[in-house]
Each structure stands twice: as structure tokens, then as C-alpha cells.
């Protein structure tokens, strides 16, 4: 059995997922493949080819571990709690996704593991929203990353030729045709991975929770304005509210095939993430400037921030720089055989 989990790109809707807001991601071709063989040994043996590392654990009693092992053990454990225990398996994990470059290698790995272990247990696939939630529990409880649902939903619901309008209030999705008419989307790695990426992300989450508390709303999705909030909470809220509007604008731009409008929304999203949400860093700013100098009509920081990737939209006839990885909507997580 072979399962494939894709990486993801997010067109618009950054730092909105944990505020019950809107996002516009799509799954990409690059991803993680898990080859799985059912065994009756009572053990899971896993091999991560990218690291030349192995893991072996009691399938009935996975214990915590770090790094990629946390995903394997956590997925086996969380599946068991939903009535899908693993009797034993041999797993081989292979990736063609640049890690740490902001394409969510973790959701790619998590979704592939989920489908592989379900296949090994000979169980039908449950509701994909539940699988996305399961993968999110693995990230929170086993990996220790307090992320939202953007990456997992994109991995499970991506469709070729479409962006996914995701409403994180209820995890409802709508497929929006994405045809760029000769324009191209690409991702450039800023090369920077700031050591405070995780603490910075968690701090933003805390600020949003605090702002919602002060405004008396369950989540910032329900906030009407940032009025009355002190600095910097007012700017955090202003980003979240304006970013939700930019997602709506992006859907409109895709539906009317207005690429200059989409490019302007990418630029506006970047300015908001830089000035109001303050998740950019000098290396990202340089990368944005570089792709714009190479002809990008719009570009923005993508993902959790404090380093990572830049998404850029190039008009027909421009040649993206060599280090820009072209991206297009591809199939979400699936069994290959
Ligand atoms: C990371 C998280 C996502 C989301 C983005 C910001 O990629 O994994 O859940 O919060 O940051 O939009």
C-alpha cells in the first residue's frame, strides 16, 4: 500500500485559521509518500529515508518521541482511539517536499500516515474532516505545535485546478476554480528559519485570544472592529479582519479571472502581515523585493511567518527566478495503490 500526502500553498488568509476565519489554500504536487506493509508483529517499524533514521515501537502502546517519530507514533495512537488500532506495520517514508520552506511538510506527512495506517488496518476512509482533526490532534498533543487547521484541511481537500475556500468557523469548504490564464504562481524560500518562529506564532495566538476576550467575542471572526483595543492588539485584530476580507476579494478575483486584482491582494496581505501582524523578517523582505524586481506583480510572506516562504504571482511573459518553485493546485491526500 502506498499513500501520498501533499504540501500546500495558501493564496490568502494567513493567521486567520485559529481565529475561526477564512483561508484560500490549495494542495501542491510535491509531498510525502508512505509505503506501508501490514505485519502481525504487534510493532510498527518505520524508516524516514530523508534522515536515514528508523523507529520501532509497540503498536498497542506508542510512547512520545521527537521529530518525525512523533507524527508516526501520534497518528497510530490517535487512530487507535477512534477504533482503528494498528496490529503491526512496516512503513517507509519518502519526501520530495522542501522541509521548513513553508509548504507544510508536516500536514503532508500526517495525512499520508493517516491514509497508510487506515489501509494497513483494512478500514474504509472516514469523513475527511475527522481525519484533518485527527492530524491536528497529533500536531498539538504529540508534536507540540499549536497550529490551526489550514494545512490539514488543504492536504485532505485539495483538488486539481481549484483553490479551497475554507471557513474555519465550521471547517466548511468550497472549491473555487483556479485558472490563471498564463500567469504563474511560485514559491521562493527566504532561506531563513527564525529560532523564535514557534514562540512568535504562539505569542500571536495568545494576543488574538486576549483581543477576543477584551472584545467579548468567542473568536476574532465575530469582532466588528479593532476599536478601543490597546497597541499592538488593535493591529493584530486589524490584520485578521482585513485578511478575511482579502480572502473574499481573492475568491472574487479568481471567479472573474482578474489577476492584477489578485496580485494587489497578495501585496496588501503582505503589508498587513508585515506592519500590523509583524511576522516578517529582513530575509523575507529581501525575498519579496527580489521576486518583485524579477517581475512578480504581487508577492507575500506565506505560512506561520518569522522566516519561511514567499508566494509570488508572475504575469505572462515574465521568467521567475531559478529558485522559485512553480506551484499549481494538485490532488489532495490519496492512496496510490
Ligand atoms: C502555520 C500553521 C497554520 C496557519 C499558518 C498561518 O502554517 O500551521 O495553521 O496558522 O501558519 O496562516
mmCIF file of C-alpha atoms and ligand atoms in Angstrom:
data_model
loop_
_atom_site.group_PDB
_atom_site.id
_atom_site.type_symbol
_atom_site.label_atom_id
_atom_site.label_comp_id
_atom_site.label_asym_id
_atom_site.label_seq_id
_atom_site.Cartn_x
_atom_site.Cartn_y
_atom_site.Cartn_z
ATOM 1 C CA UNK A 1 0.000 0.000 0.000
ATOM 2 C CA UNK A 2 1.133 3.463 -0.805
ATOM 3 C CA UNK A 3 -0.300 6.745 0.474
ATOM 4 C CA UNK A 4 0.546 10.235 -0.644
ATOM 5 C CA UNK A 5 0.101 13.459 1.322
ATOM 6 C CA UNK A 6 0.594 16.793 -0.444
ATOM 7 C CA UNK A 7 2.202 20.022 0.662
ATOM 8 C CA UNK A 8 0.126 23.171 0.468
ATOM 9 C CA UNK A 9 0.226 26.739 -0.678
ATOM 10 C CA UNK A 10 -2.003 29.415 0.843
ATOM 11 C CA UNK A 11 -3.120 32.076 -1.634
ATOM 12 C CA UNK A 12 -4.642 34.343 1.005
ATOM 13 C CA UNK A 13 -5.937 34.036 4.563
ATOM 14 C CA UNK A 14 -2.851 33.944 6.803
ATOM 15 C CA UNK A 15 -3.181 33.691 10.585
ATOM 16 C CA UNK A 16 -6.930 33.556 10.187
ATOM 17 C CA UNK A 17 -7.430 29.805 10.764
ATOM 18 C CA UNK A 18 -7.043 29.911 14.553
ATOM 19 C CA UNK A 19 -9.344 32.943 14.579
ATOM 20 C CA UNK A 20 -12.242 30.971 13.024
ATOM 21 C CA UNK A 21 -11.637 32.905 9.813
ATOM 22 C CA UNK A 22 -11.280 32.304 6.076
ATOM 23 C CA UNK A 23 -8.348 30.833 4.107
ATOM 24 C CA UNK A 24 -7.744 30.100 0.439
ATOM 25 C CA UNK A 25 -5.178 27.286 0.175
ATOM 26 C CA UNK A 26 -4.511 24.557 -2.383
ATOM 27 C CA UNK A 27 -2.619 21.279 -2.258
ATOM 28 C CA UNK A 28 0.539 21.043 -4.406
ATOM 29 C CA UNK A 29 2.171 18.201 -6.318
ATOM 30 C CA UNK A 30 5.193 17.921 -4.024
ATOM 31 C CA UNK A 31 4.536 15.825 -0.952
ATOM 32 C CA UNK A 32 5.274 12.807 1.200
ATOM 33 C CA UNK A 33 4.810 9.152 0.228
ATOM 34 C CA UNK A 34 4.348 6.412 2.819
ATOM 35 C CA UNK A 35 4.793 2.805 1.682
ATOM 36 C CA UNK A 36 3.091 0.504 4.143
ATOM 37 C CA UNK A 37 3.067 -3.251 4.667
ATOM 38 C CA UNK A 38 0.799 -4.864 7.252
ATOM 39 C CA UNK A 39 2.622 -7.212 9.638
ATOM 40 C CA UNK A 40 1.298 -9.197 12.560
ATOM 41 C CA UNK A 41 4.264 -8.454 14.796
ATOM 42 C CA UNK A 42 2.478 -6.026 17.114
ATOM 43 C CA UNK A 43 5.169 -3.494 16.281
ATOM 44 C CA UNK A 44 5.403 -0.549 13.968
ATOM 45 C CA UNK A 45 8.736 -0.274 12.219
ATOM 46 C CA UNK A 46 9.243 2.998 10.383
ATOM 47 C CA UNK A 47 12.021 4.346 8.237
ATOM 48 C CA UNK A 48 12.445 8.005 7.213
ATOM 49 C CA UNK A 49 14.591 7.944 4.088
ATOM 50 C CA UNK A 50 15.324 11.683 4.159
ATOM 51 C CA UNK A 51 17.100 11.361 7.517
ATOM 52 C CA UNK A 52 18.396 7.806 7.220
ATOM 53 C CA UNK A 53 16.624 7.140 10.531
ATOM 54 C CA UNK A 54 14.441 4.384 11.877
ATOM 55 C CA UNK A 55 11.903 3.948 14.612
ATOM 56 C CA UNK A 56 10.296 0.915 16.192
ATOM 57 C CA UNK A 57 7.529 0.916 18.780
ATOM 58 C CA UNK A 58 4.817 -1.197 20.364
ATOM 59 C CA UNK A 59 1.758 -0.699 18.138
ATOM 60 C CA UNK A 60 -0.567 -1.096 21.114
ATOM 61 C CA UNK A 61 1.261 1.442 23.268
ATOM 62 C CA UNK A 62 3.080 4.194 21.344
ATOM 63 C CA UNK A 63 5.192 6.384 23.619
ATOM 64 C CA UNK A 64 6.067 10.042 22.952
ATOM 65 C CA UNK A 65 9.078 10.857 20.754
ATOM 66 C CA UNK A 66 10.509 13.836 18.875
ATOM 67 C CA UNK A 67 10.578 14.996 15.263
ATOM 68 C CA UNK A 68 9.168 12.780 12.522
ATOM 69 C CA UNK A 69 8.737 9.903 15.004
ATOM 70 C CA UNK A 70 6.155 11.954 16.908
ATOM 71 C CA UNK A 71 3.986 12.023 13.778
ATOM 72 C CA UNK A 72 4.165 8.247 13.272
ATOM 73 C CA UNK A 73 3.537 7.359 16.909
ATOM 74 C CA UNK A 74 0.888 10.045 17.361
ATOM 75 C CA UNK A 75 -1.031 9.005 14.244
ATOM 76 C CA UNK A 76 -1.025 5.342 15.313
ATOM 77 C CA UNK A 77 -2.178 6.330 18.815
ATOM 78 C CA UNK A 78 -4.881 8.756 17.683
ATOM 79 C CA UNK A 79 -6.234 6.285 15.117
ATOM 80 C CA UNK A 80 -6.426 3.645 17.860
ATOM 81 C CA UNK A 81 -8.595 5.988 19.948
ATOM 82 C CA UNK A 82 -11.037 6.203 17.018
ATOM 83 C CA UNK A 83 -11.322 2.402 16.877
ATOM 84 C CA UNK A 84 -8.586 1.770 14.295
ATOM 85 C CA UNK A 85 -5.771 0.024 16.171
ATOM 86 C CA UNK A 86 -2.637 -0.924 14.261
ATOM 87 C CA UNK A 87 -1.785 -4.614 14.593
ATOM 88 C CA UNK A 88 1.673 -4.112 13.139
ATOM 89 C CA UNK A 89 3.178 -2.363 10.139
ATOM 90 C CA UNK A 90 6.353 -1.598 8.262
ATOM 91 C CA UNK A 91 6.429 1.993 6.978
ATOM 92 C CA UNK A 92 8.822 3.669 4.592
ATOM 93 C CA UNK A 93 8.580 7.456 4.407
ATOM 94 C CA UNK A 94 9.865 9.388 1.434
ATOM 95 C CA UNK A 95 9.501 13.108 0.696
ATOM 96 C CA UNK A 96 10.050 15.405 -2.253
ATOM 97 C CA UNK A 97 8.875 18.425 -0.326
ATOM 98 C CA UNK A 98 11.429 21.018 0.718
ATOM 99 C CA UNK A 99 11.227 20.886 4.510
ATOM 100 C CA UNK A 100 10.835 24.040 6.560
ATOM 101 C CA UNK A 101 10.199 26.054 3.396
ATOM 102 C CA UNK A 102 6.632 26.891 4.373
ATOM 103 C CA UNK A 103 4.819 24.266 2.281
ATOM 104 C CA UNK A 104 3.697 22.353 5.357
ATOM 105 C CA UNK A 105 5.691 19.158 5.190
ATOM 106 C CA UNK A 106 4.034 18.241 8.498
ATOM 107 C CA UNK A 107 0.479 18.091 7.122
ATOM 108 C CA UNK A 108 1.829 16.175 4.114
ATOM 109 C CA UNK A 109 3.406 13.599 6.423
ATOM 110 C CA UNK A 110 0.415 13.461 8.766
ATOM 111 C CA UNK A 111 -2.175 12.955 6.032
ATOM 112 C CA UNK A 112 -0.084 10.277 4.268
ATOM 113 C CA UNK A 113 0.460 8.406 7.541
ATOM 114 C CA UNK A 114 -3.233 8.540 8.319
ATOM 115 C CA UNK A 115 -4.266 7.022 4.997
ATOM 116 C CA UNK A 116 -1.453 4.443 5.120
ATOM 117 C CA UNK A 117 -2.363 3.194 8.606
ATOM 118 C CA UNK A 118 -6.077 3.054 7.715
ATOM 119 C CA UNK A 119 -5.195 0.940 4.674
ATOM 120 C CA UNK A 120 -2.953 -1.334 6.754
ATOM 121 C CA UNK A 121 -5.850 -1.850 9.191
ATOM 122 C CA UNK A 122 -8.077 -2.552 6.199
ATOM 123 C CA UNK A 123 -10.521 0.137 7.264
ATOM 124 C CA UNK A 124 -12.520 2.403 4.962
ATOM 125 C CA UNK A 125 -11.681 6.071 4.985
ATOM 126 C CA UNK A 126 -13.829 8.018 7.469
ATOM 127 C CA UNK A 127 -15.013 11.578 6.933
ATOM 128 C CA UNK A 128 -12.017 13.651 5.805
ATOM 129 C CA UNK A 129 -12.875 16.480 8.191
ATOM 130 C CA UNK A 130 -12.427 13.981 11.035
ATOM 131 C CA UNK A 131 -9.080 12.887 9.590
ATOM 132 C CA UNK A 132 -7.955 16.517 9.398
ATOM 133 C CA UNK A 133 -8.966 16.952 13.055
ATOM 134 C CA UNK A 134 -7.102 13.770 13.965
ATOM 135 C CA UNK A 135 -3.930 15.051 12.260
ATOM 136 C CA UNK A 136 -4.330 18.330 14.105
ATOM 137 C CA UNK A 137 -4.568 16.465 17.437
ATOM 138 C CA UNK A 138 -1.326 14.688 16.544
ATOM 139 C CA UNK A 139 0.373 18.061 15.948
ATOM 140 C CA UNK A 140 -0.949 19.535 19.177
ATOM 141 C CA UNK A 141 -0.570 16.597 21.559
ATOM 142 C CA UNK A 142 2.343 14.620 20.080
ATOM 143 C CA UNK A 143 4.426 17.085 18.094
ATOM 144 C CA UNK A 144 3.764 20.084 20.335
ATOM 145 C CA UNK A 145 2.870 22.547 17.549
ATOM 146 C CA UNK A 146 -0.251 24.591 18.325
ATOM 147 C CA UNK A 147 -1.210 25.142 14.681
ATOM 148 C CA UNK A 148 -4.663 25.813 13.187
ATOM 149 C CA UNK A 149 -6.497 23.662 10.648
ATOM 150 C CA UNK A 150 -5.310 25.322 7.432
ATOM 151 C CA UNK A 151 -2.618 22.806 6.492
ATOM 152 C CA UNK A 152 -4.528 19.631 7.302
ATOM 153 C CA UNK A 153 -7.697 20.769 5.529
ATOM 154 C CA UNK A 154 -5.718 21.740 2.422
ATOM 155 C CA UNK A 155 -3.970 18.356 2.447
ATOM 156 C CA UNK A 156 -7.227 16.407 2.693
ATOM 157 C CA UNK A 157 -9.499 18.543 0.498
ATOM 158 C CA UNK A 158 -7.202 19.806 -2.271
ATOM 159 C CA UNK A 159 -8.404 19.265 -5.837
ATOM 160 C CA UNK A 160 -6.570 19.823 -9.113
ATOM 161 C CA UNK A 161 -7.496 23.092 -10.785
ATOM 162 C CA UNK A 162 -9.115 24.531 -7.657
ATOM 163 C CA UNK A 163 -8.333 26.621 -4.629
ATOM 164 C CA UNK A 164 -10.162 25.736 -1.460
ATOM 165 C CA UNK A 165 -12.253 28.396 0.239
ATOM 166 C CA UNK A 166 -12.025 27.179 3.813
ATOM 167 C CA UNK A 167 -14.194 28.600 6.561
ATOM 168 C CA UNK A 168 -12.507 27.689 9.821
ATOM 169 C CA UNK A 169 -15.612 28.518 11.845
ATOM 170 C CA UNK A 170 -17.170 25.193 10.840
ATOM 171 C CA UNK A 171 -14.499 23.727 8.541
ATOM 172 C CA UNK A 172 -16.838 24.029 5.560
ATOM 173 C CA UNK A 173 -15.145 24.103 2.167
ATOM 174 C CA UNK A 174 -15.964 25.365 -1.287
ATOM 175 C CA UNK A 175 -13.910 24.561 -4.360
ATOM 176 C CA UNK A 176 -13.081 27.691 -6.356
ATOM 177 C CA UNK A 177 -11.779 27.133 -9.914
ATOM 178 C CA UNK A 178 -8.256 28.466 -10.224
ATOM 179 C CA UNK A 179 -7.249 29.171 -13.763
ATOM 180 C CA UNK A 180 -4.540 31.747 -14.092
ATOM 181 C CA UNK A 181 -4.692 32.329 -17.833
ATOM 182 C CA UNK A 182 -0.951 32.321 -18.493
ATOM 183 C CA UNK A 183 0.034 33.830 -15.135
ATOM 184 C CA UNK A 184 2.127 31.639 -12.824
ATOM 185 C CA UNK A 185 2.326 31.197 -9.080
ATOM 186 C CA UNK A 186 5.640 30.329 -7.485
ATOM 187 C CA UNK A 187 7.167 29.915 -4.062
ATOM 188 C CA UNK A 188 10.590 31.231 -3.064
ATOM 189 C CA UNK A 189 12.302 30.106 0.119
ATOM 190 C CA UNK A 190 13.638 33.077 2.095
ATOM 191 C CA UNK A 191 16.256 30.710 3.498
ATOM 192 C CA UNK A 192 15.558 31.987 6.979
ATOM 193 C CA UNK A 193 14.171 29.851 9.811
ATOM 194 C CA UNK A 194 13.994 32.006 12.845
ATOM 195 C CA UNK A 195 14.521 30.258 16.119
ATOM 196 C CA UNK A 196 11.630 32.199 17.629
ATOM 197 C CA UNK A 197 9.215 31.085 14.872
ATOM 198 C CA UNK A 198 7.337 28.821 17.247
ATOM 199 C CA UNK A 199 7.319 31.224 20.191
ATOM 200 C CA UNK A 200 6.361 34.105 17.863
ATOM 201 C CA UNK A 201 3.474 32.079 16.432
ATOM 202 C CA UNK A 202 2.249 31.143 19.897
ATOM 203 C CA UNK A 203 2.534 34.763 21.031
ATOM 204 C CA UNK A 204 0.321 35.892 18.118
ATOM 205 C CA UNK A 205 -2.226 33.224 19.069
ATOM 206 C CA UNK A 206 -2.225 34.496 22.649
ATOM 207 C CA UNK A 207 -2.637 38.096 21.502
ATOM 208 C CA UNK A 208 -5.636 37.140 19.361
ATOM 209 C CA UNK A 209 -7.229 35.216 22.238
ATOM 210 C CA UNK A 210 -6.647 38.184 24.527
ATOM 211 C CA UNK A 211 -8.132 40.613 21.977
ATOM 212 C CA UNK A 212 -11.219 38.391 21.577
ATOM 213 C CA UNK A 213 -11.607 38.258 25.351
ATOM 214 C CA UNK A 214 -11.427 42.048 25.653
ATOM 215 C CA UNK A 215 -13.905 42.497 22.806
ATOM 216 C CA UNK A 216 -16.263 39.962 24.384
ATOM 217 C CA UNK A 217 -16.422 37.689 21.318
ATOM 218 C CA UNK A 218 -15.819 33.948 21.037
ATOM 219 C CA UNK A 219 -13.276 34.442 18.247
ATOM 220 C CA UNK A 220 -11.968 37.340 16.174
ATOM 221 C CA UNK A 221 -14.235 36.205 13.353
ATOM 222 C CA UNK A 222 -17.046 37.817 15.329
ATOM 223 C CA UNK A 223 -15.205 41.070 16.005
ATOM 224 C CA UNK A 224 -16.688 44.105 14.261
ATOM 225 C CA UNK A 225 -13.640 46.323 14.593
ATOM 226 C CA UNK A 226 -10.402 46.774 16.489
ATOM 227 C CA UNK A 227 -11.668 49.943 18.142
ATOM 228 C CA UNK A 228 -10.851 50.504 21.783
ATOM 229 C CA UNK A 229 -8.063 47.928 21.919
ATOM 230 C CA UNK A 230 -4.563 48.950 23.028
ATOM 231 C CA UNK A 231 -1.426 48.567 20.879
ATOM 232 C CA UNK A 232 -0.493 46.046 19.486
ATOM 233 C CA UNK A 233 -3.762 44.118 19.920
ATOM 234 C CA UNK A 234 -5.610 46.632 17.721
ATOM 235 C CA UNK A 235 -3.220 45.970 14.842
ATOM 236 C CA UNK A 236 -3.419 42.207 15.273
ATOM 237 C CA UNK A 237 -7.211 42.415 15.015
ATOM 238 C CA UNK A 238 -6.999 44.800 12.072
ATOM 239 C CA UNK A 239 -4.895 42.213 10.230
ATOM 240 C CA UNK A 240 -7.291 39.350 10.928
ATOM 241 C CA UNK A 241 -10.382 41.327 9.885
ATOM 242 C CA UNK A 242 -8.783 42.765 6.738
ATOM 243 C CA UNK A 243 -7.273 39.373 5.808
ATOM 244 C CA UNK A 244 -10.724 37.726 5.930
ATOM 245 C CA UNK A 245 -11.904 40.442 3.528
ATOM 246 C CA UNK A 246 -8.909 39.809 1.269
ATOM 247 C CA UNK A 247 -9.875 36.124 1.058
ATOM 248 C CA UNK A 248 -13.341 37.172 -0.117
ATOM 249 C CA UNK A 249 -11.700 39.531 -2.601
ATOM 250 C CA UNK A 250 -9.392 36.751 -3.792
ATOM 251 C CA UNK A 251 -12.349 34.457 -4.498
ATOM 252 C CA UNK A 252 -13.949 37.269 -6.460
ATOM 253 C CA UNK A 253 -10.727 37.862 -8.404
ATOM 254 C CA UNK A 254 -10.423 34.149 -9.266
ATOM 255 C CA UNK A 255 -14.060 33.974 -10.370
ATOM 256 C CA UNK A 256 -13.663 36.983 -12.648
ATOM 257 C CA UNK A 257 -10.129 35.952 -13.675
ATOM 258 C CA UNK A 258 -8.832 39.332 -12.593
ATOM 259 C CA UNK A 259 -5.164 38.524 -11.987
ATOM 260 C CA UNK A 260 -3.989 42.109 -11.386
ATOM 261 C CA UNK A 261 -6.604 42.281 -8.593
ATOM 262 C CA UNK A 262 -5.282 39.025 -7.104
ATOM 263 C CA UNK A 263 -1.722 40.404 -7.274
ATOM 264 C CA UNK A 264 -2.791 43.582 -5.466
ATOM 265 C CA UNK A 265 -4.405 41.445 -2.736
ATOM 266 C CA UNK A 266 -1.147 39.499 -2.270
ATOM 267 C CA UNK A 267 0.704 42.800 -1.820
ATOM 268 C CA UNK A 268 -1.902 44.114 0.616
ATOM 269 C CA UNK A 269 -1.774 40.859 2.589
ATOM 270 C CA UNK A 270 1.989 41.153 2.821
ATOM 271 C CA UNK A 271 1.839 44.753 4.045
ATOM 272 C CA UNK A 272 -0.676 43.751 6.694
ATOM 273 C CA UNK A 273 1.380 40.740 7.832
ATOM 274 C CA UNK A 274 4.497 42.924 7.966
ATOM 275 C CA UNK A 275 3.101 46.075 9.581
ATOM 276 C CA UNK A 276 0.047 45.012 11.586
ATOM 277 C CA UNK A 277 0.745 41.369 12.389
ATOM 278 C CA UNK A 278 4.546 41.801 12.486
ATOM 279 C CA UNK A 279 5.540 38.320 11.370
ATOM 280 C CA UNK A 280 8.011 39.297 8.630
ATOM 281 C CA UNK A 281 11.792 39.353 8.962
ATOM 282 C CA UNK A 282 14.528 41.070 6.859
ATOM 283 C CA UNK A 283 15.302 37.923 4.805
ATOM 284 C CA UNK A 284 11.631 37.656 3.812
ATOM 285 C CA UNK A 285 11.519 41.354 2.887
ATOM 286 C CA UNK A 286 14.585 40.872 0.684
ATOM 287 C CA UNK A 287 12.971 37.858 -0.981
ATOM 288 C CA UNK A 288 9.780 39.828 -1.666
ATOM 289 C CA UNK A 289 11.838 42.667 -3.174
ATOM 290 C CA UNK A 290 13.859 40.229 -5.267
ATOM 291 C CA UNK A 291 10.847 38.453 -6.816
ATOM 292 C CA UNK A 292 9.152 41.781 -7.469
ATOM 293 C CA UNK A 293 12.285 43.079 -9.172
ATOM 294 C CA UNK A 294 12.155 39.915 -11.315
ATOM 295 C CA UNK A 295 8.675 40.856 -12.473
ATOM 296 C CA UNK A 296 6.238 39.475 -9.879
ATOM 297 C CA UNK A 297 3.037 41.514 -9.907
ATOM 298 C CA UNK A 298 2.296 40.591 -6.294
ATOM 299 C CA UNK A 299 4.139 38.745 -3.526
ATOM 300 C CA UNK A 300 3.673 37.975 0.129
ATOM 301 C CA UNK A 301 5.060 36.083 3.074
ATOM 302 C CA UNK A 302 3.271 32.725 3.374
ATOM 303 C CA UNK A 303 2.691 30.415 6.334
ATOM 304 C CA UNK A 304 3.420 30.926 10.010
ATOM 305 C CA UNK A 305 5.967 33.717 9.463
ATOM 306 C CA UNK A 306 9.276 34.687 11.111
ATOM 307 C CA UNK A 307 11.067 33.304 8.036
ATOM 308 C CA UNK A 308 9.914 30.656 5.575
ATOM 309 C CA UNK A 309 8.396 31.087 2.154
ATOM 310 C CA UNK A 310 7.250 33.870 -0.156
ATOM 311 C CA UNK A 311 4.410 33.335 -2.615
ATOM 312 C CA UNK A 312 4.584 35.324 -5.854
ATOM 313 C CA UNK A 313 2.324 35.833 -8.857
ATOM 314 C CA UNK A 314 4.055 36.389 -12.203
ATOM 315 C CA UNK A 315 2.338 37.854 -15.281
ATOM 316 C CA UNK A 316 2.557 36.103 -18.662
ATOM 317 C CA UNK A 317 5.920 36.616 -20.319
ATOM 318 C CA UNK A 318 7.937 37.005 -17.114
ATOM 319 C CA UNK A 319 10.577 34.463 -16.238
ATOM 320 C CA UNK A 320 10.520 33.669 -12.498
ATOM 321 C CA UNK A 321 13.995 33.439 -10.894
ATOM 322 C CA UNK A 322 15.561 29.943 -10.915
ATOM 323 C CA UNK A 323 14.981 29.324 -7.229
ATOM 324 C CA UNK A 324 11.231 29.899 -7.500
ATOM 325 C CA UNK A 325 9.277 26.640 -7.358
ATOM 326 C CA UNK A 326 6.241 26.831 -9.679
ATOM 327 C CA UNK A 327 3.087 25.709 -7.855
ATOM 328 C CA UNK A 328 -0.371 24.724 -9.069
ATOM 329 C CA UNK A 329 -3.359 23.059 -7.407
ATOM 330 C CA UNK A 330 -2.970 19.271 -7.233
ATOM 331 C CA UNK A 331 -4.843 16.301 -5.773
ATOM 332 C CA UNK A 332 -5.152 16.115 -2.011
ATOM 333 C CA UNK A 333 -4.118 13.136 0.132
ATOM 334 C CA UNK A 334 -4.794 9.789 -1.542
ATOM 335 C CA UNK A 335 -3.970 6.109 -1.706
ATOM 336 C CA UNK A 336 -1.805 5.376 -4.736
ATOM 337 C CA UNK A 337 -2.130 1.604 -4.722
HETATM 338 C C1 LIG B 1 1.169 27.811 10.009
HETATM 339 C C2 LIG B 1 0.120 26.954 10.708
HETATM 340 C C3 LIG B 1 -1.281 27.180 10.102
HETATM 341 C C4 LIG B 1 -1.613 28.653 9.981
HETATM 342 C C5 LIG B 1 -0.458 29.404 9.329
HETATM 343 C C6 LIG B 1 -0.689 30.896 9.306
HETATM 344 O O1 LIG B 1 1.384 27.360 8.693
HETATM 345 O O2 LIG B 1 0.451 25.598 10.586
HETATM 346 O O3 LIG B 1 -2.237 26.513 10.894
HETATM 347 O O4 LIG B 1 -1.938 29.206 11.226
HETATM 348 O O5 LIG B 1 0.770 29.171 9.996
HETATM 349 O O6 LIG B 1 -1.742 31.207 8.457
#
